[in-house]
PDB file of C-alpha atoms in Angstrom:
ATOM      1  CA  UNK A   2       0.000   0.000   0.000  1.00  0.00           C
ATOM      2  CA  UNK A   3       1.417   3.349  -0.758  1.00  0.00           C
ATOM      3  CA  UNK A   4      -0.344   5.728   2.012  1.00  0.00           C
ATOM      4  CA  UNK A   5      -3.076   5.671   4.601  1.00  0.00           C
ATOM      5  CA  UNK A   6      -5.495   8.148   5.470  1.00  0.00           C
ATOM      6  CA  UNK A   7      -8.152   8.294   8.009  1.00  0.00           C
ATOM      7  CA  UNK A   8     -11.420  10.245   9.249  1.00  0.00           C
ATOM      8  CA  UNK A   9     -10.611  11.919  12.473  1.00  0.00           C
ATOM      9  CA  UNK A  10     -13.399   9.955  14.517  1.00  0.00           C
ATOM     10  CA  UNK A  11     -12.569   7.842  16.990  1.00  0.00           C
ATOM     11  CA  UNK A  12     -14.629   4.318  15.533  1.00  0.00           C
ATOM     12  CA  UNK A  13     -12.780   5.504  12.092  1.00  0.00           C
ATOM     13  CA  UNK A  14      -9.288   5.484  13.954  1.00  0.00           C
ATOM     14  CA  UNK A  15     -10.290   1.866  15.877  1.00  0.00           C
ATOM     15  CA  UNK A  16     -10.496   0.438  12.565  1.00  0.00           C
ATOM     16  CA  UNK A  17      -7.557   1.590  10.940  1.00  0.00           C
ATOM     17  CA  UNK A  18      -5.047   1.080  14.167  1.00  0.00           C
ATOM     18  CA  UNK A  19      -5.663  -2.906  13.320  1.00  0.00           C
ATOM     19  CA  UNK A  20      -3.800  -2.274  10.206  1.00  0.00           C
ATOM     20  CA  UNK A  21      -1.922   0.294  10.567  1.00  0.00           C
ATOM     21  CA  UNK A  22      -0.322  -1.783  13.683  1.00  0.00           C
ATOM     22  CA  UNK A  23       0.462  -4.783  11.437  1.00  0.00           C
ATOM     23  CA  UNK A  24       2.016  -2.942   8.381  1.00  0.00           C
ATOM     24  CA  UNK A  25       3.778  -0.479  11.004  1.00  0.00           C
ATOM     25  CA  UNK A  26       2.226   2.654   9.161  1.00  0.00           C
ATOM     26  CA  UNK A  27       0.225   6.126  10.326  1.00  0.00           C
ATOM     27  CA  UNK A  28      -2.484   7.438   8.222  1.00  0.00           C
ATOM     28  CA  UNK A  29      -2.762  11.442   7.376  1.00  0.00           C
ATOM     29  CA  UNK A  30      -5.821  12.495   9.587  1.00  0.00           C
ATOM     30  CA  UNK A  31      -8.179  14.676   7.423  1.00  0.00           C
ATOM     31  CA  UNK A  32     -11.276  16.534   9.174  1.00  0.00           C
ATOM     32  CA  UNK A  33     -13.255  15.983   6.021  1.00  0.00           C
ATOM     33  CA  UNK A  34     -13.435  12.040   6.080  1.00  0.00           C
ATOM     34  CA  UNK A  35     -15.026  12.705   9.310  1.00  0.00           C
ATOM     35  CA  UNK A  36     -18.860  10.941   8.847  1.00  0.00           C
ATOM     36  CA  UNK A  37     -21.103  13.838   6.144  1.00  0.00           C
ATOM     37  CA  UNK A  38     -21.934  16.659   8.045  1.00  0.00           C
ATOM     38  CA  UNK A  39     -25.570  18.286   7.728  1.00  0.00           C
ATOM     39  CA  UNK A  40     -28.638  18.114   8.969  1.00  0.00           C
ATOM     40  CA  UNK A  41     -31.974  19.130   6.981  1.00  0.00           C
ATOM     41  CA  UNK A  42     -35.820  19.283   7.732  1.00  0.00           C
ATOM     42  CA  UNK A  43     -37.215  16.062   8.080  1.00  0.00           C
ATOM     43  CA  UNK A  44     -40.530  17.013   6.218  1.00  0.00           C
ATOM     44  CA  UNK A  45     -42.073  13.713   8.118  1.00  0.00           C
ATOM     45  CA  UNK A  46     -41.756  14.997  11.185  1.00  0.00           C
ATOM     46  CA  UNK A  47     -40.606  18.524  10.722  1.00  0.00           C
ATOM     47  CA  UNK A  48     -37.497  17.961  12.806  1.00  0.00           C
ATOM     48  CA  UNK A  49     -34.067  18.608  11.862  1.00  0.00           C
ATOM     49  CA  UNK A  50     -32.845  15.388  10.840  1.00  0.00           C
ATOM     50  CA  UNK A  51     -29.418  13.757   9.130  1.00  0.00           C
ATOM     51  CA  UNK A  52     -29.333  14.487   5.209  1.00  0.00           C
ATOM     52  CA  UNK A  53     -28.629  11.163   4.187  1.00  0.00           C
ATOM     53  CA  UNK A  54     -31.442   8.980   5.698  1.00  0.00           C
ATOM     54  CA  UNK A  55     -35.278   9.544   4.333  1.00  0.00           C
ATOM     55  CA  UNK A  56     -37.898   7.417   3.594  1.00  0.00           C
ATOM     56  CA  UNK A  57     -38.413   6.972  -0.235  1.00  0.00           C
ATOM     57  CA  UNK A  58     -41.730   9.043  -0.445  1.00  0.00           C
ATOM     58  CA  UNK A  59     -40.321  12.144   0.709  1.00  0.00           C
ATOM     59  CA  UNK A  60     -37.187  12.301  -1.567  1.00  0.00           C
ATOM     60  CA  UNK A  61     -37.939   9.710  -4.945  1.00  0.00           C
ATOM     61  CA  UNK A  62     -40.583  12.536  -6.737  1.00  0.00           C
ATOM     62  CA  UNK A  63     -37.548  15.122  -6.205  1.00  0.00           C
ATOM     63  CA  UNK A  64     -36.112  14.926  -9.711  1.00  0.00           C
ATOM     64  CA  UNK A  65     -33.082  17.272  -8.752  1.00  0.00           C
ATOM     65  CA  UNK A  66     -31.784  14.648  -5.998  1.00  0.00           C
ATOM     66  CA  UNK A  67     -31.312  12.153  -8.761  1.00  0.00           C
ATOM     67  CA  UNK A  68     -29.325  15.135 -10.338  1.00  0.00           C
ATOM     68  CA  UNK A  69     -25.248  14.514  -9.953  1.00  0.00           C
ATOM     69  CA  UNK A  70     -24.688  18.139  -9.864  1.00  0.00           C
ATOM     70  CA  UNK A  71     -27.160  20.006  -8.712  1.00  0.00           C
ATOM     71  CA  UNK A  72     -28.339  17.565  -5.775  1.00  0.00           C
ATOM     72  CA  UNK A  73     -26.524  19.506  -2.736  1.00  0.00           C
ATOM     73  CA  UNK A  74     -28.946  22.531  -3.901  1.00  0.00           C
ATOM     74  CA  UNK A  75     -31.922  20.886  -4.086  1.00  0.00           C
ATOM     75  CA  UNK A  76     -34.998  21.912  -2.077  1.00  0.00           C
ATOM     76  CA  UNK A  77     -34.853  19.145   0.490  1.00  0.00           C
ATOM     77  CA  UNK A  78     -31.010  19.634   1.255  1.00  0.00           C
ATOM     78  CA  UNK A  79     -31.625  23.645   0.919  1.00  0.00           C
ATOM     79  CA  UNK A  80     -33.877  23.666   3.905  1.00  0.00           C
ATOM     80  CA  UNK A  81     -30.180  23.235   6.236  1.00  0.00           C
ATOM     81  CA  UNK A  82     -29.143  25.111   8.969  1.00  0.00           C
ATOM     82  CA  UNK A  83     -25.705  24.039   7.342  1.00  0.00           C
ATOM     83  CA  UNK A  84     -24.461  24.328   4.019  1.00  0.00           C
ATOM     84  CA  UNK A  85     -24.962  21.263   2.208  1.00  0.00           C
ATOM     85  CA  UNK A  86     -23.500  22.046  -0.833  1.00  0.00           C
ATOM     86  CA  UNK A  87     -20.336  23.157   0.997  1.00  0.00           C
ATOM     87  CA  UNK A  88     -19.808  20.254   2.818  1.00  0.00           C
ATOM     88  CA  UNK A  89     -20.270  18.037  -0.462  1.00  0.00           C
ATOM     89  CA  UNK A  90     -17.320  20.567  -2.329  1.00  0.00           C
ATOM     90  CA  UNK A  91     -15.474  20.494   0.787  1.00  0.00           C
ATOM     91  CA  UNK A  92     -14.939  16.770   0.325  1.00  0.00           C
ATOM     92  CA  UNK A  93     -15.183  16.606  -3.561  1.00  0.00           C
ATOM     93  CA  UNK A  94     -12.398  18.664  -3.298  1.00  0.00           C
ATOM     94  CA  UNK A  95     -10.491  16.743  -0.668  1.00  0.00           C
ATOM     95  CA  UNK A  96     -10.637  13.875  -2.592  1.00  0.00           C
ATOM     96  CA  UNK A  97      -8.962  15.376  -5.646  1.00  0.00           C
ATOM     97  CA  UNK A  98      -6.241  17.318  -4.170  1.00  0.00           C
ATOM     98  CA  UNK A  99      -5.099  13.741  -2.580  1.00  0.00           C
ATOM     99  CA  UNK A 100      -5.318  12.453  -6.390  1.00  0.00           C
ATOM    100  CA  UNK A 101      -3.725  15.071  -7.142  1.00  0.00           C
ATOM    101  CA  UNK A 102      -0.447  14.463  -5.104  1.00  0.00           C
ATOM    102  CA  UNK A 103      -0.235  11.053  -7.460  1.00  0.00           C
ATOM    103  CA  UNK A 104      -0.491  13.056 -10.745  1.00  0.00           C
ATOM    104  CA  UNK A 105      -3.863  12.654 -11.539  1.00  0.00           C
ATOM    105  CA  UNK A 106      -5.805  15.766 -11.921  1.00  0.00           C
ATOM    106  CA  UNK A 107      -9.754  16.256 -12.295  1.00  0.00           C
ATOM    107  CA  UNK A 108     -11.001  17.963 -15.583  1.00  0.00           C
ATOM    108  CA  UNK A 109     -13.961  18.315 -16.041  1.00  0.00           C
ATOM    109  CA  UNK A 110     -16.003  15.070 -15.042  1.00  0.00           C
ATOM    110  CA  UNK A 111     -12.424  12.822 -15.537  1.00  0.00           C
ATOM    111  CA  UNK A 112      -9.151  12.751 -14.404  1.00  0.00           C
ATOM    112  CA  UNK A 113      -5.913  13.484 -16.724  1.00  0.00           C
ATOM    113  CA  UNK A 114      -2.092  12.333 -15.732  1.00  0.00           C
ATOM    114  CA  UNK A 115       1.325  13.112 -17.049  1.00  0.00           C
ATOM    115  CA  UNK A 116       2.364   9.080 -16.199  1.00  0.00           C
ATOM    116  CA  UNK A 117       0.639   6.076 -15.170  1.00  0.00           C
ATOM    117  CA  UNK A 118       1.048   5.317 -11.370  1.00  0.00           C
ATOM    118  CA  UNK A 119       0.348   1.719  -9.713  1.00  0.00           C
ATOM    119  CA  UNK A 120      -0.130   3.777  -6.289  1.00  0.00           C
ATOM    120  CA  UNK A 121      -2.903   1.727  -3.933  1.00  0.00           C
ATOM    121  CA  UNK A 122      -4.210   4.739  -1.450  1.00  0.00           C
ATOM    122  CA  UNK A 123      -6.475   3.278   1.731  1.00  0.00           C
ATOM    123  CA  UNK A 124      -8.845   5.365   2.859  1.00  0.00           C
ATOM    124  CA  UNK A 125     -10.724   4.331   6.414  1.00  0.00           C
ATOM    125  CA  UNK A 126     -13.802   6.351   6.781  1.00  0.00           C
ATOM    126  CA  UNK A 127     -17.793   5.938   6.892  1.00  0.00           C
ATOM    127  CA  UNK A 128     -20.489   5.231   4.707  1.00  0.00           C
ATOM    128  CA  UNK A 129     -22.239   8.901   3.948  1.00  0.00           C
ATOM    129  CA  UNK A 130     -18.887  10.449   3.502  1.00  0.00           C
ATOM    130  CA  UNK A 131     -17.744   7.368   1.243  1.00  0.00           C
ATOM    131  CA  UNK A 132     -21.012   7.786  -0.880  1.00  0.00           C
ATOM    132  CA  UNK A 133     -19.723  11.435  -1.657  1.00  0.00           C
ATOM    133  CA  UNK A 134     -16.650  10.408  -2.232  1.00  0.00           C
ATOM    134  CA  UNK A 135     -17.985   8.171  -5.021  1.00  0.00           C
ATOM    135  CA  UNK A 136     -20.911  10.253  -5.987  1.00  0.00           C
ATOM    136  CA  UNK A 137     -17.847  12.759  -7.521  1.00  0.00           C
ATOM    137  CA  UNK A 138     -15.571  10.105  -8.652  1.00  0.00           C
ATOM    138  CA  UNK A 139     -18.575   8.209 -10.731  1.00  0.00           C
ATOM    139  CA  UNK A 140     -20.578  10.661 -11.477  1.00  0.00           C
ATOM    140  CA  UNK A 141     -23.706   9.767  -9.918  1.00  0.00           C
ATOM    141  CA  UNK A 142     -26.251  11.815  -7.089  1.00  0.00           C
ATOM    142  CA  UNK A 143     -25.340  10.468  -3.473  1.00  0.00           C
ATOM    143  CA  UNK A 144     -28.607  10.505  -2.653  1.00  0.00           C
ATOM    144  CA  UNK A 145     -29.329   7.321  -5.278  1.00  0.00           C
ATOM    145  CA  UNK A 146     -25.844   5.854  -3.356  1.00  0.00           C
ATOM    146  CA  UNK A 147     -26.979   6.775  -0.360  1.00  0.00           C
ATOM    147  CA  UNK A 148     -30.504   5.325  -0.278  1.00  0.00           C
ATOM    148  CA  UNK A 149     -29.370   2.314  -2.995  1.00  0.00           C
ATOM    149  CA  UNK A 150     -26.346   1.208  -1.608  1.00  0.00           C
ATOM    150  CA  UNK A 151     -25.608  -0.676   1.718  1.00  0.00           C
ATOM    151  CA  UNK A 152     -21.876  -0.555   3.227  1.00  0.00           C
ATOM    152  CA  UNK A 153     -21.385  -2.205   6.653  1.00  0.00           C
ATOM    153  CA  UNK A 154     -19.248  -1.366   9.082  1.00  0.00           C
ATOM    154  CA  UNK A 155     -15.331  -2.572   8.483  1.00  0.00           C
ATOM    155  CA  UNK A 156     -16.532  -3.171   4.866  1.00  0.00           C
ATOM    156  CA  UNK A 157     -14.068  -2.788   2.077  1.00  0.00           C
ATOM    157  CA  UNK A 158     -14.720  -0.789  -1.351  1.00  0.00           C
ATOM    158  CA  UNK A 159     -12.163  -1.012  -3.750  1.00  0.00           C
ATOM    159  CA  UNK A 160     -12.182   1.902  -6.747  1.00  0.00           C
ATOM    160  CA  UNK A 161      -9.607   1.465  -9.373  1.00  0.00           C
ATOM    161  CA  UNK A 162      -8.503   4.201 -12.478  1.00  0.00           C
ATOM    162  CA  UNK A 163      -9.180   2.730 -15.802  1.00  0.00           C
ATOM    163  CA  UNK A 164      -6.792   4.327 -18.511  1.00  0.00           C
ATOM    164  CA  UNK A 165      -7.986   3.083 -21.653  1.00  0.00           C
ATOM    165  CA  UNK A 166      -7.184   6.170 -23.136  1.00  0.00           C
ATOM    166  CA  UNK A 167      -3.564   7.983 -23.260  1.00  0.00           C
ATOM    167  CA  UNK A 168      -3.186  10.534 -19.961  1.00  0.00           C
ATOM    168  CA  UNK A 169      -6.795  10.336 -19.550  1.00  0.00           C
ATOM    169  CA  UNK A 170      -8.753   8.247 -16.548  1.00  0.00           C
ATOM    170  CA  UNK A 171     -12.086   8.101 -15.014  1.00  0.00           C
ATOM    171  CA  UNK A 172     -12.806   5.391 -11.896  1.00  0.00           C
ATOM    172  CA  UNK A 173     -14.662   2.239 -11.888  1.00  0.00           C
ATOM    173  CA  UNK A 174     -15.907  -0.032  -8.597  1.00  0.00           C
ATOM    174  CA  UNK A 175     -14.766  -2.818  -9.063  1.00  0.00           C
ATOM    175  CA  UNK A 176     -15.961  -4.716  -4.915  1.00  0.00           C
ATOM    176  CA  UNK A 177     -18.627  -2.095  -2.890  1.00  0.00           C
ATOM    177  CA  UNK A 178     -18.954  -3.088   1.034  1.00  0.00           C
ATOM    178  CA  UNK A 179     -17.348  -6.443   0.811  1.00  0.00           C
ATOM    179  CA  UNK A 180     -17.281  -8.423   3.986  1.00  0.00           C
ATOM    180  CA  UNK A 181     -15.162 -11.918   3.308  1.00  0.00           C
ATOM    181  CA  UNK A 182     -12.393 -10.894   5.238  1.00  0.00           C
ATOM    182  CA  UNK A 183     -14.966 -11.150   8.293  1.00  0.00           C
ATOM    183  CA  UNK A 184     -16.788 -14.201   7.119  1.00  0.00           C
ATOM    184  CA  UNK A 185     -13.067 -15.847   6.432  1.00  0.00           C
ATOM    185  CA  UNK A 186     -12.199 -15.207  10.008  1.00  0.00           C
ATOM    186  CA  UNK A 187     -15.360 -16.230  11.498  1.00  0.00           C
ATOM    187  CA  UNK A 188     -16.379 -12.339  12.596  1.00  0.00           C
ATOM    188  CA  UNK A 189     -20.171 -11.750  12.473  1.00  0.00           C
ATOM    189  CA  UNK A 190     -20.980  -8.767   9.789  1.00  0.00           C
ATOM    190  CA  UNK A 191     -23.023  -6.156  11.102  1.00  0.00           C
ATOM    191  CA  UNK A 192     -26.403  -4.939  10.168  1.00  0.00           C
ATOM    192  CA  UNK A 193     -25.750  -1.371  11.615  1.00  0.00           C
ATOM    193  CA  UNK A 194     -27.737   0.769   9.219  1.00  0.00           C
ATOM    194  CA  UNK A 195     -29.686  -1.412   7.262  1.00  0.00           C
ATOM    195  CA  UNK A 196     -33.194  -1.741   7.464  1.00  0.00           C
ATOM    196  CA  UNK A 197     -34.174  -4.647   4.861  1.00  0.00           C
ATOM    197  CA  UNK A 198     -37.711  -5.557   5.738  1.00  0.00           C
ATOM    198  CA  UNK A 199     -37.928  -3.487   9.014  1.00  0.00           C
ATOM    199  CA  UNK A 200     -40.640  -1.092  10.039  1.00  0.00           C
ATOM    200  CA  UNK A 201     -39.971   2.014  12.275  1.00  0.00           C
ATOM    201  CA  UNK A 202     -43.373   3.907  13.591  1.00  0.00           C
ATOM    202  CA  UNK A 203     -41.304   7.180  14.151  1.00  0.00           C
ATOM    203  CA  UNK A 204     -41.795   7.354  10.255  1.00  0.00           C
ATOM    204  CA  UNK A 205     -45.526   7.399  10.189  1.00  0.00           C
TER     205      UNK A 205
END
């Protein structure tokens, strides 16, 4: 592995010390891999409420929150006592200036490079701010990652650069929230977050 970085919370850090222990590494604490900031008005319960979590008939008829762009200023996230938006360029940027110390540079909705690098960064973080992370990197709203998409804790996501095309490279996922290395070691796989066929009366 070439470098390490970490979210600065503490359940981010208990994960990473396993590893970084073994391979006899530190990580580069950033503030922005901390979990996604922001809290908007539930309009269920017209509380303020965590920006990533709503029930699918009071976010699926909002067009703009499928949009990849223009999501962080739609209605629902625009009703924040934060800045939504903010926080999503705060990390979209973070992310790219740490591609950007291996050469690879964002333009436009892709990345370009001088040279090809066979650098393998490790990120340990959580699941809303990974789901920004990828929602710039792929191109798609995290909203549709964050209500589509199920990563549980200690899970492993694996994004790779595909260069097909000379100094020019755009990301694929190739494993999302794998969990054999817990299976493997006979470690039970948490449900933390998921809510398959559960019903919660604070919705109704």
């Amino acid at each position: 592995m070439t470098d390490y970085y970490c979210s600065p919370l503490g359940r981010a850090k208990d994960t990473a010390s396993c590893t970084l222990e073994k391979v006899g590494r530190e990580a580069v604490i950033y503030p922005w891999l901390r979990e996604f900031e922001g809290h908007v008005l539930n309009p269920a319960t017209g509380k303020s409420h965590i920006c990533w979590d709503f029930m699918p008939d009071y976010w699926t008829y909002m067009d703009d929150m499928y949009d990849r762009d223009n999501w962080a200023k739609s209605k629902l996230m625009s009703s924040s006592a934060n800045d939504i938006h903010m926080e999503w360029q705060k990390v979209s940027n973070g992310i790219d200036d740490i591609l950007l110390k291996y050469g690879y540079k964002r333009k436009d909705r892709y990345y370009e490079f001088e040279e090809h690098r066979d650098d393998t960064i490790v990120i340990f973080c959580h699941l809303g701010v990974t789901m920004v992370m990828m929602s710039h990197l792929l191109g798609i709203s995290a909203p549709a990652l964050w209500h589509g998409f199920f990563l549980a804790p200690t899970s492993v996501t694996i994004l790779n650069s595909e260069e097909r095309i000379d100094k020019k490279a755009y990301f694929r996922c190739q494993v999302m929230g794998d969990t054999s290395h817990l299976s493997f070691n006979g470690e039970s796989i948490s449900n933390s977050g998921y809510y398959a066929e559960s019903f919660n009366e604070e919705w109704q």
